[in-house]
Tab-separated table of C-alpha atoms in Angstrom:
chain	number	residue	atom	x	y	z
H	1069	PHE	CA	65.561	115.168	-54.125
H	1070	PRO	CA	63.126	117.105	-56.347
H	1071	VAL	CA	63.495	116.041	-59.943
H	1072	THR	CA	65.541	118.686	-61.810
H	1073	PRO	CA	63.640	120.315	-64.691
H	1074	GLU	CA	66.117	118.856	-67.189
H	1075	ALA	CA	65.518	115.315	-65.895
H	1076	GLU	CA	61.781	115.926	-65.970
H	1077	ASP	CA	62.008	117.148	-69.577
H	1078	GLU	CA	64.100	114.174	-70.504
H	1079	ARG	CA	61.579	111.791	-68.969
H	1080	LYS	CA	58.704	113.449	-70.830
H	1081	THR	CA	60.643	113.345	-74.089
H	1082	LEU	CA	61.360	109.657	-73.634
H	1083	GLU	CA	57.693	109.027	-72.891
H	1084	LEU	CA	56.647	110.917	-76.034
H	1085	VAL	CA	59.148	109.013	-78.163
H	1086	GLU	CA	58.252	105.599	-76.727
H	1087	SER	CA	54.511	106.160	-77.054
H	1088	TYR	CA	54.868	107.449	-80.643
H	1089	LEU	CA	57.003	104.486	-81.677
H	1090	GLN	CA	54.689	102.042	-79.919
H	1091	ASN	CA	51.661	103.540	-81.679
H	1092	PHE	CA	53.108	103.910	-85.151
H	1093	TYR	CA	56.296	101.896	-85.467
H	1094	ASP	CA	55.438	98.673	-83.714
H	1095	LEU	CA	57.852	99.218	-80.788
H	1096	GLN	CA	57.063	96.464	-78.330
H	1097	ARG	CA	55.547	97.752	-75.099
H	1098	ASP	CA	56.783	95.185	-72.651
H	1099	HIS	CA	60.530	95.859	-72.300
H	1100	GLN	CA	62.064	94.026	-69.368
H	1101	PRO	CA	64.197	96.437	-67.262
H	1102	HIS	CA	67.209	94.063	-67.304
H	1103	LEU	CA	67.096	94.271	-71.066
H	1104	ARG	CA	67.468	98.016	-70.706
H	1105	SER	CA	70.489	98.265	-72.986
H	1106	LYS	CA	68.833	95.977	-75.557
H	1107	GLY	CA	65.678	98.063	-75.180
H	1108	GLU	CA	67.584	101.225	-75.988
H	1109	ASN	CA	69.054	99.694	-79.177
H	1110	HIS	CA	65.583	98.520	-80.078
H	1111	LEU	CA	64.162	101.977	-79.542
H	1112	ALA	CA	66.963	103.623	-81.532
H	1113	ALA	CA	66.317	101.200	-84.405
H	1114	LYS	CA	62.616	102.089	-84.475
H	1115	LEU	CA	63.463	105.781	-84.190
H	1116	LYS	CA	65.728	105.485	-87.230
H	1117	LYS	CA	62.869	103.815	-89.130
H	1118	MET	CA	60.576	106.762	-88.277
H	1119	GLN	CA	63.241	109.303	-89.261
H	1120	GLU	CA	63.794	107.468	-92.538
H	1121	PHE	CA	60.050	107.423	-93.309
H	1122	PHE	CA	59.732	111.187	-92.791
H	1123	GLY	CA	62.932	112.041	-94.643
H	1124	LEU	CA	64.541	113.374	-91.461
H	1125	GLU	CA	68.225	113.042	-90.646
H	1126	VAL	CA	68.600	109.422	-89.481
H	1127	THR	CA	70.312	109.874	-86.111
H	1128	GLY	CA	68.506	107.363	-83.907
H	1129	LYS	CA	68.232	110.221	-81.400
H	1130	PRO	CA	65.191	112.369	-80.505
H	1131	ASP	CA	66.588	115.561	-82.104
H	1132	PRO	CA	64.394	118.706	-82.375
H	1133	ASP	CA	63.202	118.020	-85.959
H	1134	THR	CA	62.166	114.484	-84.949
H	1135	LEU	CA	60.323	115.660	-81.834
H	1136	GLU	CA	58.601	118.381	-83.871
H	1137	MET	CA	57.346	115.758	-86.332
H	1138	MET	CA	56.139	113.541	-83.447
H	1139	LYS	CA	54.053	116.395	-82.062
H	1140	LYS	CA	52.172	117.005	-85.315
H	1141	PRO	CA	48.505	115.953	-85.368
H	1142	ARG	CA	48.152	112.845	-87.485
H	1143	CYS	CA	46.287	109.696	-88.428
H	1144	GLY	CA	46.189	106.946	-85.816
H	1145	VAL	CA	47.040	104.194	-88.307
H	1146	PRO	CA	50.642	102.945	-87.922
H	1147	ASP	CA	53.216	103.856	-90.574
H	1148	VAL	CA	54.504	100.310	-90.594
H	1149	GLY	CA	52.892	96.937	-90.023
H	1150	ASN	CA	49.303	95.930	-90.012
H	1151	TYR	CA	46.308	97.634	-88.467
H	1152	VAL	CA	43.572	95.092	-88.205
U	314	PHE	CA	50.004	99.338	-99.890
U	315	THR	CA	48.889	97.525	-96.792
U	316	THR	CA	50.669	94.283	-95.954
U	317	GLY	CA	48.811	91.392	-97.550
U	318	ASN	CA	47.254	93.714	-100.122
U	319	PRO	CA	43.757	93.677	-98.675
U	320	LYS	CA	41.114	95.009	-101.066
U	321	TRP	CA	37.368	94.880	-101.512
U	322	LYS	CA	36.280	92.014	-103.756
U	323	ARG	CA	33.628	94.121	-105.468
U	324	ASN	CA	33.616	97.730	-106.670
U	325	GLN	CA	30.100	98.621	-105.482
U	326	LEU	CA	30.588	99.440	-101.818
U	327	THR	CA	28.167	100.611	-99.161
U	328	TYR	CA	28.717	103.079	-96.353
U	329	ARG	CA	26.796	104.037	-93.255
U	330	ILE	CA	27.059	107.078	-90.991
U	331	LEU	CA	26.609	105.760	-87.474
U	332	ASN	CA	26.543	109.091	-85.649
U	333	TYR	CA	27.347	112.792	-85.995
U	334	THR	CA	29.481	115.343	-84.201
U	335	PRO	CA	27.778	118.275	-82.480
U	336	LYS	CA	30.584	120.521	-83.741
U	337	MET	CA	29.217	120.641	-87.283
U	338	THR	CA	25.749	120.690	-88.777
U	339	LYS	CA	24.468	117.325	-90.028
U	340	ASP	CA	24.400	118.733	-93.564
U	341	ASP	CA	28.043	119.809	-93.378
U	342	VAL	CA	29.057	116.364	-92.130
U	343	ASP	CA	27.071	114.670	-94.895
U	344	GLN	CA	28.684	116.933	-97.494
U	345	ALA	CA	32.180	116.293	-96.141
U	346	ILE	CA	31.576	112.541	-96.310
U	347	GLN	CA	30.176	112.635	-99.829
U	348	LYS	CA	33.040	114.796	-101.047
U	349	ALA	CA	35.601	112.521	-99.365
U	350	LEU	CA	34.072	109.435	-101.014
U	351	SER	CA	34.040	111.153	-104.410
U	352	VAL	CA	37.785	111.809	-104.110
U	353	TRP	CA	38.338	108.046	-104.533
U	354	ALA	CA	35.293	107.317	-106.702
U	355	ASN	CA	36.528	109.850	-109.291
U	356	VAL	CA	39.764	107.983	-109.944
U	357	THR	CA	38.648	104.333	-109.715
U	358	PRO	CA	35.701	102.111	-110.798
U	359	LEU	CA	34.502	102.175	-107.154
U	360	THR	CA	30.991	103.365	-106.259
U	361	PHE	CA	29.679	104.139	-102.771
U	362	GLN	CA	26.025	103.749	-101.828
U	363	LYS	CA	24.698	105.086	-98.529
U	364	VAL	CA	22.682	102.677	-96.388
U	365	GLU	CA	20.779	103.365	-93.180
U	366	ASP	CA	20.011	101.080	-90.233
U	367	LYS	CA	21.855	98.050	-91.572
U	368	ASP	CA	25.435	96.940	-91.828
U	369	ALA	CA	27.669	98.434	-94.480
U	370	ASP	CA	31.184	97.852	-95.773
U	371	ILE	CA	32.389	101.200	-94.427
U	372	VAL	CA	30.849	102.415	-91.174
U	373	ILE	CA	31.793	105.992	-90.273
U	374	SER	CA	31.490	107.078	-86.647
U	375	PHE	CA	32.719	109.617	-84.132
U	376	ALA	CA	34.213	107.947	-81.078
U	377	TYR	CA	35.589	108.975	-77.708
U	378	ARG	CA	38.800	107.751	-76.007
U	379	ASP	CA	38.569	103.941	-75.490
U	380	HIS	CA	35.901	102.798	-77.929
U	381	GLN	CA	36.496	99.049	-77.763
U	382	ASP	CA	38.715	98.601	-80.791
U	383	ASN	CA	41.975	98.271	-78.876
U	384	SER	CA	43.037	101.683	-80.192
U	385	PRO	CA	41.773	104.348	-77.789
U	386	PHE	CA	41.818	107.964	-78.878
U	387	ASP	CA	43.980	110.452	-77.014
U	388	GLY	CA	41.915	113.591	-76.589
U	389	PRO	CA	42.283	116.795	-78.602
U	390	ASN	CA	45.073	116.852	-81.242
U	391	GLY	CA	47.550	113.960	-81.441
U	392	GLN	CA	45.689	111.129	-83.129
U	393	LEU	CA	42.746	112.574	-85.086
U	394	ALA	CA	41.200	109.420	-86.508
U	395	HIS	CA	41.922	105.904	-87.700
U	396	ALA	CA	40.441	103.403	-90.126
U	397	PHE	CA	40.652	99.698	-90.794
U	398	GLN	CA	41.734	97.950	-93.945
U	399	PRO	CA	39.125	96.204	-96.144
U	400	GLY	CA	37.507	93.178	-94.505
U	401	GLU	CA	34.487	91.862	-92.641
U	402	GLY	CA	33.128	93.456	-89.473
U	403	ILE	CA	35.291	96.373	-88.383
U	404	GLY	CA	37.173	96.121	-91.689
U	405	GLY	CA	36.805	99.343	-93.704
U	406	ASP	CA	35.372	101.262	-90.766
U	407	VAL	CA	36.429	104.858	-90.017
U	408	HIS	CA	36.599	106.196	-86.452
U	409	LEU	CA	36.962	109.949	-85.885
U	410	ASP	CA	38.073	111.320	-82.523
U	411	GLU	CA	35.038	113.155	-81.142
U	412	GLU	CA	37.282	115.439	-79.075
U	413	GLU	CA	38.810	117.133	-82.107
U	414	GLU	CA	37.589	120.503	-83.363
U	415	TRP	CA	35.944	119.315	-86.567
U	416	THR	CA	35.202	122.028	-89.134
U	417	LYS	CA	34.388	122.571	-92.808
U	418	ASP	CA	37.122	125.171	-93.256
U	419	GLY	CA	40.669	125.958	-92.159
U	420	ARG	CA	40.004	126.172	-88.422
U	421	GLY	CA	40.663	123.146	-86.225
U	422	TYR	CA	40.693	120.011	-88.379
U	423	ASN	CA	38.894	119.912	-91.691
U	424	LEU	CA	36.568	116.896	-91.614
U	425	PHE	CA	36.679	116.406	-95.387
U	426	ILE	CA	40.492	116.206	-95.519
U	427	VAL	CA	40.743	113.753	-92.598
U	428	LEU	CA	37.912	111.601	-93.916
U	429	ALA	CA	39.414	111.428	-97.414
U	430	HIS	CA	42.674	110.219	-95.848
U	431	GLU	CA	40.980	107.620	-93.630
U	432	LEU	CA	38.894	106.298	-96.512
U	433	GLY	CA	42.189	105.621	-98.280
U	434	HIS	CA	42.908	103.143	-95.473
U	435	SER	CA	39.366	101.730	-95.706
U	436	LEU	CA	40.137	100.919	-99.347
U	437	GLY	CA	43.497	99.277	-98.639
U	438	LEU	CA	46.087	102.059	-98.795
U	439	SER	CA	48.671	102.595	-96.086
U	440	HIS	CA	50.695	105.730	-95.437
U	441	SER	CA	52.790	107.414	-98.084
U	442	ASN	CA	56.060	109.175	-97.312
U	443	ASP	CA	55.428	111.704	-100.074
U	444	PRO	CA	54.902	114.886	-97.990
U	445	GLY	CA	52.382	116.156	-100.537
U	446	ALA	CA	50.299	112.981	-100.641
U	447	LEU	CA	46.857	112.745	-99.078
U	448	MET	CA	48.034	109.492	-97.479
U	449	TYR	CA	50.910	111.216	-95.675
U	450	PRO	CA	50.452	110.522	-91.965
U	451	THR	CA	50.373	114.085	-90.625
U	452	TYR	CA	47.490	116.519	-91.070
U	453	SER	CA	47.780	119.486	-93.394
U	454	TYR	CA	44.983	121.746	-94.494
U	455	THR	CA	43.977	122.331	-98.107
U	456	ALA	CA	40.836	124.307	-98.854
U	457	PRO	CA	38.289	121.682	-99.954
U	458	SER	CA	37.454	123.858	-102.974
U	459	GLU	CA	41.096	123.706	-104.052
U	460	PHE	CA	41.718	120.067	-103.199
U	461	LEU	CA	43.119	117.866	-105.990
U	462	LEU	CA	44.026	114.249	-105.226
U	463	PRO	CA	47.813	114.057	-105.622
U	464	GLN	CA	49.293	111.782	-108.276
U	465	ASP	CA	50.960	109.631	-105.601
U	466	ASP	CA	47.539	108.719	-104.197
U	467	ILE	CA	46.006	108.196	-107.649
U	468	ASP	CA	48.830	105.803	-108.535
U	469	GLY	CA	48.344	103.925	-105.253
U	470	ILE	CA	44.598	103.422	-105.429
U	471	GLN	CA	44.600	102.604	-109.148
U	472	ALA	CA	47.204	99.914	-108.542
U	473	ILE	CA	44.605	98.235	-106.312
U	474	TYR	CA	41.308	98.874	-108.149
U	475	GLY	CA	42.358	99.939	-111.651
U	476	GLN	CA	41.637	103.153	-113.483
U	477	SER	CA	38.373	105.058	-113.537
U	478	ASN	CA	35.880	104.376	-116.318
U	479	THR	CA	36.044	107.977	-117.557
U	480	ALA	CA	37.420	108.607	-121.034
U	481	VAL	CA	40.062	111.028	-119.778
U	482	GLN	CA	42.142	109.653	-116.927
U	483	PRO	CA	42.412	112.145	-114.048
U	484	THR	CA	45.880	113.265	-112.996
U	485	GLY	CA	46.984	115.036	-109.842
U	486	PRO	CA	49.634	117.406	-108.492
U	487	ILE	CA	53.130	116.013	-108.082
U	488	THR	CA	55.120	117.054	-105.030
U	489	PRO	CA	58.091	119.217	-106.023
U	490	ARG	CA	61.494	117.815	-105.099
U	491	ALA	CA	64.203	120.380	-104.547
U	492	CYS	CA	66.775	118.502	-106.623
U	493	ASP	CA	64.538	117.609	-109.546
U	494	PRO	CA	66.472	119.083	-112.516
U	495	ASN	CA	63.166	119.754	-114.269
U	496	LEU	CA	61.848	121.868	-111.408
U	497	THR	CA	60.377	125.205	-112.473
U	498	PHE	CA	58.808	127.882	-110.289
U	499	ASP	CA	55.648	129.972	-110.228
U	500	ALA	CA	57.163	132.808	-108.190
U	501	ILE	CA	60.142	133.541	-105.938
U	502	THR	CA	60.748	136.178	-103.278
U	503	THR	CA	63.108	136.923	-100.471
U	504	LEU	CA	61.563	137.131	-97.001
U	505	ARG	CA	63.624	138.509	-94.137
U	506	GLY	CA	66.836	136.947	-95.369
U	507	GLU	CA	65.315	133.682	-96.606
U	508	ILE	CA	64.345	132.790	-100.168
U	509	ILE	CA	60.831	131.409	-100.777
U	510	PHE	CA	60.191	129.471	-103.994
U	511	PHE	CA	56.492	129.017	-104.840
U	512	LYS	CA	55.251	125.977	-106.809
U	513	GLY	CA	51.580	124.998	-106.961
U	514	ARG	CA	50.350	124.616	-103.391
U	515	TYR	CA	53.886	124.294	-102.088
U	516	MET	CA	56.689	126.591	-101.051
U	517	LEU	CA	60.326	125.632	-100.826
U	518	ARG	CA	62.037	127.633	-98.105
U	519	LYS	CA	65.774	128.154	-98.221
U	520	HIS	CA	67.601	129.775	-95.343
U	521	PRO	CA	71.171	130.798	-96.271
U	522	ALA	CA	72.486	129.342	-93.017
U	523	ARG	CA	70.877	125.910	-93.526
U	524	THR	CA	71.970	123.371	-96.120
U	525	GLU	CA	68.652	121.597	-96.575
U	526	THR	CA	65.583	123.093	-98.198
U	527	GLU	CA	62.286	122.956	-96.345
U	528	LEU	CA	59.177	121.959	-98.326
U	529	ASN	CA	55.849	123.168	-96.933
U	530	PHE	CA	52.296	123.730	-98.024
U	531	ILE	CA	51.634	127.437	-98.546
U	532	SER	CA	48.495	126.896	-96.439
U	533	LEU	CA	50.645	125.799	-93.491
U	534	PHE	CA	51.895	129.359	-93.075
U	535	TRP	CA	49.145	131.346	-94.781
U	536	PRO	CA	45.790	129.468	-94.914
U	537	LYS	CA	44.175	132.520	-96.570
U	538	LEU	CA	46.589	132.529	-99.503
U	539	PRO	CA	45.557	130.517	-102.587
U	540	SER	CA	47.859	128.011	-104.242
U	541	GLY	CA	49.426	128.914	-107.575
U	542	ILE	CA	50.988	132.234	-106.566
U	543	GLN	CA	52.220	133.833	-109.810
U	544	ALA	CA	54.512	136.644	-108.665
U	545	ALA	CA	55.978	137.873	-105.396
U	546	TYR	CA	58.472	140.473	-104.188
U	547	GLU	CA	59.806	141.799	-100.916
U	548	ASN	CA	59.839	145.486	-100.046
U	549	VAL	CA	62.623	145.283	-97.480
U	550	GLU	CA	62.203	148.873	-96.302
U	551	ARG	CA	58.553	148.323	-95.444
U	552	ASP	CA	59.159	144.723	-94.297
U	553	GLU	CA	56.397	143.611	-96.634
U	554	VAL	CA	56.030	140.943	-99.295
U	555	LEU	CA	53.484	141.414	-102.073
U	556	LEU	CA	52.045	138.228	-103.600
U	557	PHE	CA	50.125	138.133	-106.863
U	558	LYS	CA	47.636	135.766	-108.421
U	559	GLU	CA	45.547	136.653	-111.474
U	560	ASP	CA	44.357	140.276	-111.069
U	561	LYS	CA	44.684	140.369	-107.260
U	562	TYR	CA	47.469	140.832	-104.732
U	563	TRP	CA	47.992	140.205	-101.046
U	564	VAL	CA	50.396	141.900	-98.644
U	565	LEU	CA	52.392	139.917	-96.115
U	566	ARG	CA	53.406	142.143	-93.182
U	567	GLY	CA	56.118	140.305	-91.328
U	568	TYR	CA	54.748	136.777	-91.366
U	569	ASP	CA	51.014	137.612	-91.475
U	570	ILE	CA	48.664	138.415	-94.333
U	571	ALA	CA	47.596	142.057	-93.851
U	572	PRO	CA	43.871	142.561	-93.324
U	573	GLY	CA	41.775	143.938	-96.189
U	574	TYR	CA	43.537	141.939	-98.887
U	575	PRO	CA	43.410	140.783	-101.652
U	576	LYS	CA	43.088	144.022	-103.606
U	577	PRO	CA	42.972	144.503	-107.402
U	578	ILE	CA	46.354	144.984	-109.098
U	579	TYR	CA	44.943	148.050	-110.873
U	580	ARG	CA	45.475	149.974	-107.624
U	581	LEU	CA	49.194	149.813	-108.424
U	582	GLY	CA	48.604	151.528	-111.775
U	583	PHE	CA	48.262	148.611	-114.182
U	584	PRO	CA	45.917	149.167	-117.159
U	585	LYS	CA	42.842	146.966	-117.325
U	586	THR	CA	44.416	145.112	-120.237
U	587	VAL	CA	46.767	143.408	-117.759
U	588	ARG	CA	45.125	140.283	-116.341
U	589	ARG	CA	48.075	138.903	-114.321
U	590	VAL	CA	51.686	139.522	-113.370
U	591	ASN	CA	54.289	136.886	-114.301
U	592	ALA	CA	57.063	138.005	-111.929
U	593	ALA	CA	58.297	140.952	-109.876
U	594	TYR	CA	61.254	142.207	-107.868
U	595	SER	CA	61.999	145.371	-105.944
U	596	ASP	CA	65.434	147.003	-105.913
U	597	GLU	CA	65.949	148.476	-102.434
U	598	ALA	CA	68.910	150.517	-103.691
U	599	THR	CA	66.779	152.499	-106.151
U	600	GLY	CA	63.309	152.128	-104.607
U	601	LYS	CA	62.088	150.831	-107.970
U	602	THR	CA	59.954	147.720	-108.432
U	603	TYR	CA	59.845	145.859	-111.742
U	604	PHE	CA	56.752	143.944	-112.874
U	605	PHE	CA	57.066	141.480	-115.747
U	606	VAL	CA	53.997	140.757	-117.890
U	607	ALA	CA	54.421	138.565	-120.976
U	608	ASP	CA	57.192	140.208	-123.091
U	609	ARG	CA	56.980	143.611	-121.397
U	610	TYR	CA	57.695	145.164	-118.002
U	611	TRP	CA	56.514	148.065	-115.879
U	612	ARG	CA	58.575	150.040	-113.370
U	613	TYR	CA	56.928	151.218	-110.149
U	614	ASP	CA	58.272	153.875	-107.796
U	615	GLU	CA	57.900	152.666	-104.192
U	616	LYS	CA	58.309	156.174	-102.780
U	617	LYS	CA	55.812	157.897	-105.062
U	618	ARG	CA	53.775	154.632	-105.008
U	619	SER	CA	52.919	154.943	-108.672
U	620	MET	CA	54.068	153.575	-112.001
U	621	ASP	CA	56.875	155.475	-113.723
U	622	HIS	CA	56.117	157.119	-117.074
U	623	GLY	CA	57.360	155.581	-120.315
U	624	TYR	CA	56.308	152.054	-119.374
U	625	PRO	CA	55.705	149.309	-120.301
U	626	ARG	CA	58.914	148.631	-122.176
U	627	LYS	CA	60.078	145.473	-123.941
U	628	ILE	CA	61.948	143.113	-121.596
U	629	VAL	CA	64.504	142.319	-124.283
U	630	SER	CA	65.371	146.037	-124.649
U	631	ASP	CA	66.703	146.378	-121.095
U	632	PHE	CA	67.357	142.855	-119.795
U	633	GLY	CA	68.564	141.045	-122.916
U	634	LYS	CA	67.435	137.699	-124.249
U	635	ILE	CA	66.049	136.206	-121.049
U	636	GLY	CA	62.734	135.323	-122.686
U	637	ARG	CA	59.490	135.204	-120.749
U	638	VAL	CA	60.037	135.572	-116.984
U	639	ASP	CA	58.438	132.851	-114.838
U	640	ALA	CA	59.911	134.142	-111.589
U	641	VAL	CA	62.537	136.615	-110.395
U	642	PHE	CA	64.157	137.817	-107.186
U	643	ILE	CA	66.969	140.132	-106.204
U	644	LYS	CA	69.712	139.194	-103.768
U	645	ASP	CA	73.018	140.815	-102.847
U	646	GLY	CA	72.699	143.308	-105.716
U	647	TYR	CA	72.071	140.729	-108.451
U	648	VAL	CA	68.748	139.931	-110.101
U	649	TYR	CA	67.983	136.244	-110.763
U	650	PHE	CA	65.558	135.611	-113.622
U	651	PHE	CA	63.942	132.171	-114.005
U	652	HIS	CA	62.717	130.949	-117.374
U	653	GLY	CA	61.746	127.276	-117.204
U	654	THR	CA	64.682	125.347	-115.748
U	655	THR	CA	67.143	128.103	-116.697
U	656	GLN	CA	68.259	130.883	-114.366
U	657	PHE	CA	69.940	134.097	-115.541
U	658	GLN	CA	72.037	136.207	-113.173
U	659	PHE	CA	71.618	139.865	-114.161
U	660	ASP	CA	73.818	142.755	-112.982
U	661	PRO	CA	71.567	145.866	-112.824
U	662	ARG	CA	74.604	148.155	-112.687
U	663	ALA	CA	76.233	146.717	-115.793
U	664	LYS	CA	72.735	146.166	-117.211
U	665	GLN	CA	73.668	142.747	-118.558
U	666	VAL	CA	73.378	139.039	-117.872
U	667	VAL	CA	76.562	137.908	-116.105
U	668	GLY	CA	75.729	134.272	-115.412
U	669	GLN	CA	73.474	131.363	-116.318
U	670	MET	CA	72.619	128.449	-113.987
U	671	LYS	CA	70.099	125.673	-113.486
U	672	SER	CA	66.882	126.658	-111.727
U	673	ILE	CA	67.791	124.473	-108.723
U	674	SER	CA	71.245	125.987	-108.102
U	675	TRP	CA	70.161	127.343	-104.689
U	676	PHE	CA	69.349	123.925	-103.201
U	677	ASN	CA	72.848	122.433	-102.687
U	678	CYS	CA	71.935	119.407	-104.826
């Protein structure tokens, strides 16, 4: 079946969130599918860290304010961890 | 600070410009780099010497997509640049994404601002979560001529390299925090139902329907407006906001600065002896606008578009002991005067002060 627009949007949002957290909040890239549920907790934990850093409401969910912040042009150096 | 506290072992550092972007003249790039280096040199004992054709501590280059440092760029916007903490080889180097629209002004991305940020990393700083800091991760434009290194960044870099050798230690702007009880304002106005509080290069935006207060750079909304707005008022009928600084004023029509501004305040009928306006508000009910200058005030008729006769008058004669007015706005029929951290609620019908609050009473602290 063609992907519904909502599902497509959701997939893009998840991609944006994962890539942002991988780039700037040290979210590991290689999640095993069977650890899906663990992966989601892991992602929510990193998302909370990002929301905390930017003084956003710490929801662990990609709410509009969080997505807006993720879309802002920025420096490529991570906000946490080393960059060597 | 960066994990492990990396720093350069000596204060005399070298830098090299590996290549240039075709989007700016070579001179403009050189100037942006020199100005960005001086931002840090001015507040520390660090010195930066340019070298050509040999290795340097800090190598500045424009790079495209995957440029062999395991951190590929992502095309226009998104990631603008990155830099590496102090160390051998790639350590200290700055890479700028060639696909960005690099400029020397407010269009695209200002090379000076981005470089100054990245050089902070080259010297050992990481990101700050102070939204007004240079080392805040997201890009925000400040006119290079108006740029002052924020205190947060000065504190950070001096903790690594110590203070500058100058007799007078430089200080920088501190980011206003809505619930700081010592917060004072430069100017305040309503704008289409919201209240805008001006402070330095910032504006605090309060929407009656939202609990939190939004802090932004003035330049985020109006790049042509200077920082340090001194007075502002909304003419609701004309859907305009007038903003004042020194002897000039700008008009905001809707959300855009009207063309042809700034204009001299003398067009409104001020005598040449007036050099600046401290505060202003416009009463929609009467069509009268009040301008406060030192201990006096003028009244302006918005319909006749000229000053009323018999002015200026002493503030104390008609508004009571509210002292010098830093900022003022009118809302729901009451006038709110700000003097330092004190706010007076004035009833124009009863012609008297009916309440006194803290300056930050609007921020749900």
